[in-house]
Amino acid sequence: MWLYILKRALQGIITVWFIATATFFAMHNVPGDPLTNDRAMTETTRANLESKYGLDQPITTQYLIFLRNLSRGDFGISFVQENREVNDIIREHFPVSAILGVLAVVFAAIGGVLFGALTALYRNRLPDYLIMFLVILGISVPSFVVAALGQLSLVSLNTLMGFTVLPVAGWGTVMHMLVPALVLGLSTMAYLTRLMRSSMLEVTSSDYVRTAKSKGVPPTRIFTRHQLRNAILPVVTVLGPAIAAITTGGFVVELVFAIPGLGRYFVEAVQQLDYTVIMGTTVFYGAFLVFMVILVDVVYGFIDPRVRLDL
Amino acid sequence: MTAGKENVDSGIPLLTVENLQVEFDTYGGTVQAVRGVSFSVDQRQTLAIVGESGCGKSVTVQSIMGLIPTPPGRITAGSARLRGHETLGRSTVGGKQIRGAEIGMIFQDPMTSLNPTMTIGDQIAEPLQVHRGYSASDAFTEAIRLIELCKIPEAAKRARQYPFEFSGGMLQRAMIAMVLSCKPSVLIADEPTTALDVTIQAQILDLMQELQKETGMAIILITHDLGVVARMADEVAVMYAGKVVEYGSADDVFYHSAHPYTVGLKEAMPMNDPARQHVLKPIDGSPPDLFAPPAGCGYCPRCPYAMQICSERQPQGHNLHGHHFASCWLHHAKSGRKPETIFFKDAR
């Protein structure tokens, strides 16, 4: 097991290096640079700044410097927001995004498994049709629409009740988190519901469930002991990529609900060609996702004994 | 050991199935999968149900167990009585669960019939927890004993393993251990050796016979392997197109075959006997469409001895001697034929 984790960690480091390299060269091939803006700048100032940031060096040298700093966990200072270290930006804003993302994933996973199992149990009956209709909606409607609608319904709810049931925007308490996390996790929940439904149906008609029935095991016990654990496997498999989708897709929801997450910096940095912030946030997100995928795979081993021993 | 001992003197058979009829609703219409099947089996007896794929063997036994999904399945007529108590549509008989406690079942493919994410020991222990109220640890200890009983070496270690760590033969042993845990009075084995290779087949069959001697349970063995039938069965029911066409003791059915289909099956069986130049003779044609069962005998289009009446009216059952029974017009007094001269007296 430990050997497996070590192996996956090494693979992960290579993946992160690859992400960093690709981002680095992609950004440097975009026309313009962070110092090109409206402010008047003399040639001397420009040359000074360029030498300060090492932008006058050949790109290979810049790359090596970047790698050296990266290995120390130092992403440098933002070009645009002066005197702000990229590490500070991440440290300040990532926890917000992470809490939101994790909450959304938890919503999505619990909801997906629950609704998926429900639709399978009530196959071709009213609850199934109802939930599957909502699932199609959840998959098709983009998150900014859902976010806006969610906010609108919060406003209506608060006016109707005459006091603030749940805050419409902002960040701070658990109350602030609920609706944004739900909105963020909605499409993933819909996707997981479909996956869980089909996997549950497959398990229900499997030979070993028939065996369990022939043993006289009561239906509830068949469900918990035989069906759920086997049906959940495909859901766990896609949970890694789902976490990726949720954390990177958080930007829109963060914007709509005025949540001070990392997503805003991630996007603004690209618009302003803020090299260090782009590199920092991208590599950080990349590393985070790689970590989550490894975590999911390790957890998978605990659920499916066949994977556990194949390592 | 304990199974069915109250039944010894009562005179009624342990399990009696009468005129069982099962239908399935499908997109193509209603399939009459089982069209009036009757048989009975007593304790310490082995009944083999023989027939080709789709003749209703499995549906028959799954109906007794209540394993037919309804819908699309439907039991339209008939009864199945365990010690005189009706089991169809019921989950308990005399306070005991039918499934698992009274009747145990093992299946064709042991590789897929066990839960891949649960240890073998836990799966064997489960019926004990469900039916006997054992605690989890007591049930597991008992499971290890059962695994030993079924001749799996290193039982304690094997109990903690998962199905993918077992071979097919070992899995089938584990299945048998699981079914035996609550000492059922009837064991239904639905093609238990079809997925296994021949040497393992023999071991599994031996194990079943040995356990039958020990526990006195009745075995209903579903198979299309006549070799297995000859080795195991006391009684044989030959099924064709949802009906029992011949029924009797193994000797009667093998050596005094009284239905053309049984004869056809025997001729289609390979034999390891160089002395006899036996050419395999397949039965031409295919079974009738059970969406619209024929008015006459289902075997009529494939039968070399078919007469006019065979395609028009259902043959009646004829008791030949003892309880050897065949459902064929050739045995009717007016057929003008002597079945003994038609069928081989001894095909083996």
XYZ file of C-alpha atoms in Angstrom:
659
model
C 0.000 0.000 0.000
C 2.716 2.442 0.984
C 4.727 1.549 -2.083
C 1.664 2.251 -4.179
C 1.140 5.656 -2.579
C 4.813 6.494 -3.103
C 4.576 5.467 -6.726
C 1.479 7.565 -7.248
C 3.124 10.537 -5.504
C 6.105 10.368 -7.871
C 3.767 10.167 -10.839
C 1.917 13.138 -9.402
C 5.089 15.222 -9.154
C 5.859 14.487 -12.797
C 2.325 15.489 -13.731
C 2.649 18.765 -11.848
C 5.996 19.465 -13.510
C 4.360 18.856 -16.864
C 1.501 21.220 -16.026
C 3.988 23.870 -14.890
C 6.119 23.555 -18.021
C 3.169 23.635 -20.391
C 1.678 26.665 -18.657
C 5.015 28.438 -18.591
C 5.657 28.159 -22.307
C 2.051 28.789 -23.229
C 1.993 32.033 -21.257
C 5.262 33.236 -22.715
C 3.994 32.633 -26.223
C 0.988 34.875 -25.701
C 1.604 38.300 -27.327
C 2.380 41.095 -24.873
C 3.726 40.940 -21.339
C 2.673 42.079 -17.872
C 4.574 45.365 -18.165
C 2.684 46.428 -21.287
C -0.110 48.674 -20.114
C -1.501 52.168 -20.335
C 0.891 53.703 -17.884
C 3.664 55.668 -19.483
C 6.980 54.042 -18.842
C 10.387 55.208 -19.857
C 12.783 52.888 -21.547
C 15.017 52.910 -18.466
C 12.194 52.039 -16.067
C 11.131 49.290 -18.380
C 14.647 47.913 -18.661
C 15.051 48.103 -14.884
C 11.801 46.263 -14.287
C 12.607 43.686 -16.935
C 15.977 42.961 -15.386
C 14.388 42.869 -11.932
C 11.923 40.210 -12.993
C 14.444 38.527 -15.257
C 12.329 39.190 -18.334
C 15.423 40.244 -20.297
C 16.956 36.808 -19.882
C 16.563 34.125 -22.548
C 13.403 32.081 -22.039
C 15.335 28.928 -21.119
C 17.081 30.763 -18.282
C 13.751 32.156 -17.132
C 12.367 28.653 -17.184
C 15.213 27.312 -15.067
C 14.830 30.150 -12.549
C 11.101 29.436 -12.447
C 11.702 25.737 -11.813
C 14.227 26.488 -9.099
C 11.791 28.788 -7.304
C 8.954 26.332 -7.834
C 10.921 23.548 -6.157
C 11.242 25.816 -3.125
C 7.510 26.507 -3.221
C 8.138 30.148 -4.099
C 5.848 31.502 -6.815
C 7.231 35.051 -6.673
C 5.505 38.412 -6.503
C 2.530 39.539 -8.531
C 3.339 41.859 -11.441
C 0.042 43.641 -11.253
C -0.763 43.830 -7.561
C 2.476 45.225 -6.342
C 4.071 43.887 -3.205
C 1.721 40.939 -3.092
C 3.306 37.571 -2.995
C 1.529 34.877 -4.981
C 1.856 32.596 -1.977
C -0.057 35.156 0.079
C -2.841 35.316 -2.493
C -3.159 31.554 -2.465
C -2.928 31.318 1.311
C -5.599 33.961 1.738
C -8.108 32.918 -0.897
C -7.630 29.219 -1.516
C -9.186 28.056 1.786
C -12.389 29.831 0.792
C -12.464 28.080 -2.593
C -11.492 24.774 -1.010
C -14.246 24.888 1.608
C -16.779 25.812 -1.048
C -15.487 23.090 -3.364
C -15.385 20.370 -0.739
C -18.876 21.257 0.414
C -20.066 21.138 -3.186
C -18.429 17.755 -3.749
C -20.000 16.418 -0.561
C -23.413 17.668 -1.702
C -22.883 16.174 -5.138
C -21.677 12.799 -3.890
C -24.348 12.319 -1.227
C -27.101 13.640 -3.469
C -25.915 11.644 -6.466
C -25.699 8.343 -4.593
C -29.003 8.922 -2.823
C -31.014 10.024 -5.843
C -29.325 7.484 -8.095
C -30.236 4.635 -5.753
C -33.755 6.014 -5.434
C -34.335 6.197 -9.164
C -33.049 2.648 -9.549
C -35.332 1.354 -6.800
C -38.320 3.160 -8.331
C -37.347 2.398 -11.900
C -39.957 3.509 -14.433
C -42.211 4.878 -11.743
C -43.009 8.452 -10.758
C -39.991 9.219 -8.497
C -37.684 7.929 -11.214
C -39.239 10.084 -13.945
C -39.293 13.139 -11.684
C -35.689 12.875 -10.570
C -34.428 12.038 -14.055
C -36.219 15.134 -15.410
C -34.456 17.274 -12.817
C -31.179 15.546 -13.656
C -31.469 16.537 -17.305
C -32.177 20.105 -16.172
C -29.196 20.038 -13.818
C -26.865 18.863 -16.537
C -28.139 21.211 -19.244
C -28.546 24.518 -17.411
C -25.190 26.334 -17.066
C -23.972 27.263 -13.611
C -24.262 31.037 -14.023
C -27.979 30.676 -14.715
C -28.455 28.360 -11.761
C -26.378 30.698 -9.585
C -28.458 33.731 -10.551
C -31.706 31.834 -10.073
C -30.493 30.565 -6.740
C -29.697 34.072 -5.618
C -33.037 35.362 -6.883
C -34.950 32.712 -4.980
C -32.962 33.598 -1.851
C -34.046 37.208 -2.238
C -37.681 36.167 -2.624
C -37.430 33.850 0.351
C -35.958 36.549 2.547
C -38.593 39.116 1.544
C -41.338 36.589 2.043
C -40.178 35.664 5.524
C -39.426 39.253 6.444
C -35.975 38.435 7.783
C -32.733 37.056 6.391
C -33.107 33.289 6.349
C -29.970 32.805 4.301
C -27.666 35.609 3.200
C -27.836 36.398 -0.504
C -24.105 36.931 -0.997
C -20.822 37.229 0.833
C -18.802 34.883 2.928
C -18.220 34.115 6.564
C -20.644 31.714 8.163
C -21.979 28.295 7.223
C -25.181 30.052 6.157
C -23.224 31.844 3.455
C -21.888 28.581 2.126
C -24.987 26.433 1.720
C -26.615 27.796 -1.402
C -23.400 28.512 -3.370
C -22.104 25.026 -2.614
C -25.407 23.516 -3.706
C -25.365 25.506 -6.937
C -21.735 24.595 -7.567
C -22.330 20.914 -6.960
C -25.596 20.690 -8.859
C -24.406 19.592 -12.299
C -21.996 17.091 -10.779
C -24.789 15.773 -8.609
C -26.938 15.339 -11.699
C -24.153 13.504 -13.480
C -23.456 11.247 -10.497
C -27.173 10.489 -10.161
C -27.273 9.146 -13.693
C -24.134 7.130 -13.139
C -25.388 5.725 -9.850
C -28.736 4.841 -11.392
C -27.280 2.768 -14.207
C -24.722 1.125 -11.964
C -27.394 0.336 -9.391
C -29.611 -1.229 -12.038
C -26.730 -3.366 -13.216
C -25.983 -4.539 -9.695
C -29.659 -5.229 -8.989
C -29.850 -7.716 -11.841
C -26.509 -9.303 -10.997
C -26.069 -12.925 -10.015
C -24.807 -12.172 -6.540
C -27.880 -10.157 -5.643
C -29.945 -13.124 -6.783
C -27.767 -15.306 -4.554
C -28.384 -12.974 -1.635
C -32.133 -13.224 -2.285
C -31.930 -16.996 -2.427
C -30.183 -16.935 0.949
C -33.240 -15.194 2.356
C -31.470 -11.922 3.131
C -34.094 -9.203 3.708
C -34.301 -6.463 1.028
C -32.926 -3.669 3.211
C -29.888 -5.741 4.084
C -29.415 -6.715 0.436
C -29.477 -3.018 -0.382
C -26.939 -1.965 2.234
C -24.642 -4.988 2.218
C -24.720 -6.145 -1.376
C -25.965 -3.472 -3.706
C -24.722 -0.149 -2.394
C -21.030 -0.930 -2.066
C -20.797 -2.478 -5.503
C -22.916 0.171 -7.177
C -20.900 2.999 -5.670
C -17.616 1.947 -7.324
C -18.082 3.765 -10.649
C -19.207 6.856 -8.735
C -16.015 6.867 -6.683
C -13.995 6.488 -9.872
C -15.321 9.686 -11.388
C -15.168 11.572 -8.109
C -11.548 12.617 -8.837
C -12.363 14.331 -12.145
C -15.567 15.641 -10.539
C -13.540 17.426 -7.878
C -11.486 18.926 -10.707
C -14.588 20.149 -12.470
C -16.023 21.648 -9.303
C -12.948 23.469 -8.030
C -12.025 24.971 -11.375
C -15.637 25.701 -12.206
C -16.070 27.624 -8.972
C -15.137 30.948 -10.547
C -18.622 31.816 -11.836
C -20.355 30.896 -8.611
C -17.785 32.818 -6.568
C -18.396 35.871 -8.744
C -22.186 35.732 -8.520
C -22.261 35.216 -4.764
C -19.379 37.659 -4.114
C -17.244 35.008 -2.482
C -13.568 35.943 -2.027
C -12.218 32.733 -3.512
C -9.177 32.020 -5.597
C -11.157 31.681 -8.828
C -11.312 35.433 -9.402
C -7.531 35.780 -9.220
C -7.105 32.804 -11.446
C -9.143 34.403 -14.208
C -8.075 38.007 -13.764
C -4.424 37.024 -13.838
C -4.870 35.490 -17.270
C -6.533 38.648 -18.573
C -3.703 40.809 -17.243
C -0.936 38.383 -18.211
C 0.223 38.407 -14.612
C 2.820 35.678 -15.173
C 3.599 34.824 -11.588
C -0.024 34.693 -10.468
C -1.009 32.570 -13.474
C 1.839 30.186 -12.841
C 1.223 30.117 -9.136
C -2.496 29.495 -9.238
C -2.316 27.044 -12.153
C 0.442 24.946 -10.638
C -1.237 25.070 -7.268
C -4.612 24.013 -8.661
C -2.888 21.321 -10.691
C -1.094 19.956 -7.664
C -4.314 20.066 -5.655
C -6.210 18.100 -8.297
C -3.452 15.529 -8.681
C -3.536 15.092 -4.930
C -7.307 14.659 -4.904
C -7.198 12.081 -7.704
C -4.556 10.067 -5.826
C -6.640 10.334 -2.680
C -9.708 9.037 -4.521
C -7.729 6.117 -5.946
C -6.451 5.174 -2.508
C -9.964 5.376 -1.090
C -11.180 3.226 -3.992
C -8.829 0.503 -2.848
C -10.576 0.400 0.489
C -13.968 -0.088 -1.136
C -12.977 -2.584 -3.818
C -10.751 -5.396 -2.550
C -9.779 -6.376 -6.097
C -8.019 -3.055 -6.614
C -6.439 -3.142 -3.178
C -4.401 -6.238 -3.858
C -3.526 -5.511 -7.459
C -1.276 -2.681 -6.421
C -28.884 -34.317 10.399
C -32.039 -32.467 11.305
C -33.571 -31.683 7.977
C -37.105 -32.846 7.543
C -37.114 -35.519 10.211
C -40.786 -34.917 11.056
C -41.476 -36.098 7.535
C -40.136 -39.608 7.879
C -43.376 -41.372 8.718
C -45.971 -38.971 7.391
C -45.999 -40.527 3.946
C -46.208 -37.277 2.023
C -43.165 -36.364 -0.029
C -40.902 -33.598 1.214
C -41.504 -31.327 -1.753
C -44.330 -31.711 -4.240
C -44.836 -29.532 -7.263
C -48.136 -29.831 -9.078
C -49.221 -28.408 -12.395
C -46.932 -25.371 -12.081
C -47.495 -22.770 -14.785
C -45.350 -19.672 -15.211
C -45.639 -16.900 -17.770
C -43.474 -13.904 -18.620
C -44.703 -10.682 -20.147
C -42.212 -9.429 -22.726
C -42.271 -6.855 -25.478
C -42.901 -9.639 -27.946
C -45.890 -10.986 -26.025
C -46.461 -13.486 -23.260
C -44.060 -16.398 -23.024
C -45.486 -19.516 -21.445
C -42.212 -20.698 -20.003
C -43.557 -23.438 -17.764
C -46.773 -25.168 -18.825
C -47.890 -27.512 -16.105
C -44.941 -29.147 -14.414
C -45.382 -31.735 -11.675
C -42.812 -33.674 -9.730
C -41.980 -34.591 -6.196
C -38.832 -35.268 -4.274
C -38.258 -36.935 -0.962
C -35.497 -36.519 1.540
C -32.213 -38.233 0.758
C -33.396 -38.378 -2.846
C -31.895 -36.636 -5.829
C -34.163 -35.538 -8.610
C -32.522 -34.483 -11.840
C -34.370 -32.146 -14.157
C -32.992 -32.549 -17.650
C -33.665 -30.654 -20.819
C -32.197 -28.265 -23.327
C -31.781 -24.518 -22.849
C -35.031 -22.616 -22.576
C -37.174 -25.626 -21.663
C -38.146 -24.051 -18.337
C -35.893 -25.949 -15.927
C -34.525 -22.912 -14.168
C -37.831 -21.043 -14.180
C -39.478 -24.006 -12.479
C -37.088 -24.077 -9.538
C -36.826 -20.307 -9.287
C -40.608 -20.171 -8.990
C -40.471 -22.534 -6.026
C -37.873 -20.257 -4.432
C -39.829 -17.100 -5.216
C -36.936 -15.770 -7.262
C -39.002 -14.998 -10.357
C -39.194 -11.219 -10.705
C -42.845 -10.183 -10.814
C -43.450 -8.421 -13.133
C -42.567 -9.564 -15.798
C -43.010 -13.077 -14.391
C -46.318 -14.534 -13.222
C -47.201 -17.867 -11.671
C -50.615 -18.555 -13.185
C -51.446 -21.941 -11.752
C -50.176 -24.813 -9.723
C -48.789 -25.427 -6.302
C -45.542 -26.288 -4.612
C -45.846 -27.889 -1.201
C -43.102 -28.389 1.307
C -44.230 -31.070 3.793
C -47.745 -30.321 2.688
C -47.498 -26.541 3.159
C -47.903 -24.264 0.163
C -44.755 -22.283 -0.653
C -45.728 -20.369 -3.782
C -46.251 -16.675 -3.072
C -45.118 -17.171 0.494
C -41.835 -16.423 2.215
C -42.197 -18.645 5.290
C -43.370 -22.177 5.950
C -44.113 -23.203 9.519
C -42.311 -20.144 10.844
C -39.171 -20.868 8.854
C -38.025 -18.817 5.920
C -38.314 -20.783 2.705
C -35.384 -19.064 1.052
C -32.122 -19.924 2.678
C -33.503 -21.794 5.677
C -35.765 -24.454 4.105
C -34.580 -24.452 0.525
C -31.049 -23.535 -0.472
C -29.919 -22.869 -3.998
C -26.600 -22.917 -5.790
C -26.119 -21.472 -9.216
C -24.401 -22.133 -12.475
C -21.604 -19.589 -12.445
C -19.867 -19.361 -9.066
C -17.616 -16.584 -10.374
C -20.468 -14.094 -10.614
C -22.780 -15.563 -7.990
C -20.818 -14.260 -5.032
C -20.546 -10.647 -3.970
C -17.113 -9.390 -5.142
C -16.727 -6.855 -2.332
C -17.545 -9.105 0.613
C -15.297 -11.767 2.142
C -16.219 -15.390 1.573
C -16.563 -15.919 5.318
C -18.966 -13.017 5.714
C -21.080 -14.295 2.846
C -21.271 -17.759 4.366
C -22.002 -16.265 7.768
C -24.805 -14.067 6.487
C -27.621 -16.677 6.406
C -26.758 -17.661 9.987
C -27.148 -14.076 11.100
C -30.363 -13.631 9.145
C -32.114 -16.921 9.960
C -30.566 -18.078 13.208
C -29.792 -14.802 14.930
C -26.082 -15.574 15.311
C -23.810 -12.726 16.303
C -21.376 -11.599 13.607
C -18.384 -13.258 15.266
C -20.189 -16.527 16.087
C -21.459 -16.711 12.531
C -17.954 -16.169 11.194
C -16.557 -18.960 13.384
C -19.306 -21.238 12.132
C -18.524 -20.152 8.569
C -14.924 -21.306 9.005
C -16.193 -24.697 10.185
C -18.481 -24.931 7.140
C -15.623 -24.057 4.829
C -13.629 -26.899 6.367
C -16.624 -29.180 5.960
C -16.643 -28.401 2.254
C -12.985 -29.387 2.030
C -11.416 -26.029 1.374
C -7.907 -26.080 2.883
C -6.745 -23.311 5.234
C -10.317 -22.434 6.101
C -9.538 -19.636 8.557
C -7.367 -17.837 6.034
C -9.708 -18.495 3.122
C -12.672 -17.115 5.053
C -11.031 -13.711 5.073
C -10.415 -13.712 1.346
C -12.578 -12.311 -1.417
C -14.180 -14.225 -4.295
C -11.575 -13.052 -6.816
C -8.912 -14.880 -4.807
C -10.739 -18.197 -5.276
C -10.804 -20.585 -8.230
C -14.121 -21.558 -9.780
C -14.239 -24.940 -8.075
C -13.370 -23.422 -4.693
C -16.058 -20.792 -5.159
C -18.640 -23.473 -5.847
C -17.535 -25.214 -2.633
C -17.947 -21.909 -0.822
C -21.430 -21.568 -2.355
C -22.306 -25.026 -1.060
C -20.954 -24.113 2.385
C -23.106 -20.993 2.317
C -26.243 -22.897 1.355
C -25.615 -25.590 3.960
C -25.145 -23.107 6.785
C -28.804 -23.209 7.799
C -29.251 -26.926 7.018
C -31.952 -26.658 4.363
C -34.175 -29.649 3.710
C -33.958 -29.130 -0.050
C -30.914 -28.134 -2.059
C -31.581 -26.856 -5.533
C -28.525 -26.965 -7.757
C -29.042 -25.089 -11.017
C -26.376 -26.472 -13.336
C -23.801 -26.429 -10.542
C -20.958 -27.840 -12.598
C -21.549 -26.357 -16.044
C -18.975 -23.600 -15.582
C -16.335 -25.927 -14.108
C -13.867 -28.255 -15.759
C -14.455 -31.976 -15.655
C -12.209 -33.040 -12.765
C -13.598 -30.267 -10.594
C -17.130 -31.262 -11.642
C -16.584 -34.715 -10.222
C -15.267 -33.314 -6.946
C -18.228 -30.984 -6.545
C -20.713 -33.757 -7.286
C -18.969 -36.047 -4.798
C -19.130 -33.311 -2.194
C -22.840 -32.827 -2.794
C -23.520 -36.545 -2.464
C -21.465 -36.813 0.683
C -23.257 -33.883 2.294
C -26.596 -35.330 1.265
C -25.752 -38.564 3.092
C -24.800 -36.560 6.161
C -27.734 -34.177 6.284
C -30.462 -36.164 4.554
C -31.430 -33.225 2.386
C -33.203 -33.672 -0.917
C -31.373 -32.442 -4.009
C -32.982 -31.084 -7.120
C -30.291 -31.061 -9.752
C -30.806 -29.141 -12.937
C -28.524 -30.132 -15.739
C -28.311 -30.972 -19.389
C -25.423 -33.321 -18.840
C -26.722 -36.883 -18.886
C -23.429 -38.094 -17.445
C -24.097 -36.046 -14.331
C -27.642 -37.404 -14.193
C -26.464 -41.009 -14.379
C -24.015 -40.388 -11.564
C -26.263 -38.473 -9.203
C -29.952 -38.995 -9.799
C -32.433 -41.305 -8.146
C -35.241 -39.864 -10.217
C -35.230 -37.998 -13.494
C -37.669 -35.531 -14.974
C -37.093 -34.817 -18.654
C -38.452 -31.418 -19.608
C -39.270 -30.139 -23.051
C -40.946 -26.869 -24.038
C -42.161 -26.117 -20.527
C -43.540 -29.578 -19.796
C -42.283 -32.749 -18.175
C -42.327 -35.300 -21.000
C -40.889 -38.247 -19.108
C -40.536 -38.874 -15.426
C -39.337 -41.860 -13.493
C -36.479 -43.524 -11.715
C -33.050 -43.014 -13.259
C -32.961 -46.656 -14.364
C -36.364 -46.441 -16.023
C -35.583 -43.228 -17.835
C -32.165 -44.402 -19.006
C -32.801 -48.057 -19.792
C -36.484 -48.039 -20.618
C -36.783 -44.618 -22.192
C -40.377 -44.062 -23.086
C -40.338 -40.714 -24.868
C -38.764 -40.001 -28.267
C -37.132 -36.855 -26.852
C -35.329 -38.845 -24.143
C -34.140 -41.248 -26.823
C -32.970 -38.306 -28.905
C -31.055 -36.858 -25.944
C -29.335 -40.167 -25.309
C -28.306 -40.539 -28.933
C -26.886 -37.031 -28.903
C -24.682 -37.840 -25.917
C -21.004 -38.541 -26.583
C -19.756 -41.826 -25.175
C -16.304 -43.050 -24.378
C -16.743 -46.585 -25.662
C -14.649 -47.597 -28.662
C -16.376 -50.979 -28.759
C -19.524 -49.317 -29.933
C -19.297 -47.291 -33.112
C -21.509 -44.607 -31.755
C -22.159 -41.754 -34.112
C -23.525 -38.631 -32.412
C -27.002 -38.002 -33.682
C -28.197 -34.473 -32.989
C -31.915 -33.775 -32.739
C -32.851 -31.824 -35.854
C -34.832 -28.616 -35.619
C -35.408 -26.403 -32.636
C -37.892 -26.187 -29.760
C -41.283 -24.581 -30.413
C -41.999 -20.918 -29.913
C -43.461 -20.557 -26.433
C -45.128 -17.265 -27.358
C -47.676 -19.443 -29.120
C -47.352 -22.996 -27.838
C -48.452 -25.664 -30.291
C -51.845 -27.316 -29.983
C -50.321 -30.770 -29.981
C -47.127 -32.215 -28.615
C -44.270 -29.671 -28.510
C -41.802 -32.237 -29.774
C -43.946 -33.306 -32.729
C -42.072 -31.368 -35.509
C -38.768 -32.953 -34.463
C -40.077 -36.399 -33.641
C -39.240 -39.224 -36.077
C -42.252 -41.219 -34.854
C -44.814 -38.413 -35.090
C -48.359 -39.340 -35.996
C -51.361 -37.345 -37.131
C -52.752 -36.914 -33.621
C -49.422 -35.581 -32.280
C -49.798 -32.222 -33.986
C -53.472 -31.902 -33.062
C -53.881 -32.780 -29.418
C -51.765 -32.668 -26.293
C -50.570 -36.146 -25.418
C -51.844 -37.550 -22.153
C -49.540 -38.807 -19.481
C -49.179 -42.566 -19.448
C -48.161 -44.427 -16.375
C -46.044 -47.267 -17.666
C -45.186 -49.156 -14.558
C -44.531 -48.079 -11.028
C -44.378 -44.354 -11.328
C -42.584 -44.246 -14.653
C -44.513 -41.731 -16.649
C -44.309 -40.535 -20.241
C -46.342 -37.985 -22.073
C -46.513 -39.394 -25.600
C -49.255 -40.604 -27.944
C -47.214 -43.680 -28.859
C -48.235 -45.225 -25.564
C -51.929 -44.807 -26.308
C -53.715 -48.060 -26.945
C -54.999 -46.850 -30.301
C -51.589 -45.842 -31.630
C -51.169 -49.384 -32.885
C -47.467 -49.250 -32.157
C -45.419 -51.011 -29.607
C -43.148 -48.402 -28.066
C -40.744 -51.123 -26.881
C -39.966 -51.934 -30.469
C -39.438 -48.307 -31.391
C -37.184 -47.185 -28.586
C -33.866 -48.749 -27.855
C -34.157 -50.860 -24.788
C -30.600 -50.107 -23.913
C -28.873 -47.277 -25.665
C -25.871 -47.350 -23.429
